[in-house]
Amino acid sequence: VLYTSKGNRAIAETSGLKFAKESAPTPDITKPTNLKVIITDQVGVVKMSVDTVKGGVAYMHQYTTDATLKTWNTHTCTKKQCTIEGLTPGVEYFWRVGVVGTKDQVMYSDVISRIAS
């Protein structure tokens, strides 16, 4: 029926056959914003967060000491916030958060730097 109607769903539905509903398009995700890296009172521990991203299913909280930003340590969470432990006090770290969409799209926040305590 779809072949005969040349893919026109409205014409095909006049045949009386029932068709499955078309799935709604997956929303595009946006770049995570408002990245915060909070140095805690605990040695070598920070708390990271970003604003919620509509359509995001996971958040990759990442950090590196590599100023070229080529190698990242990743903590994947289902939440927009994450606690990172085991950092070396006095070392400058670079931070970002990537959000993963339902179709495995990934968008990254801007990179910021903080010195661990």
Phi, psi and omega in degrees: 000315179296325178295313181296324180276006179057038176081001180279107185297321181300317178292317182299325182290341177289350179287345182094349177287149177265136180245148176295148178295144175285138180287146178290145179297143178288131181294144174288145176268159180245167178297131176298139181236167176062045178296128177235133173238109185257121177283123182269176176287342179280138180295129176073022182233132173231160174242128181249148174202158172222168174292152178299138178250119179299130181089355178282135180249344178205155179237130178257105179273118188235150175211159179204158171256358182279108182297344177279350177061036181263331184239122183240140168271134187236134171240111181269129182227157174271356182250162181281356178232154184204147175256130179249129181240166174084020179278156180268119179302142178085355181264137176279129178243150174252140189230145171203164176231132174253136176253139181253131179269179183292340178250031179063021172290150177227133175232137183251147173287172170294159179267136173233163178237149177211151176262126181290150178244000000 
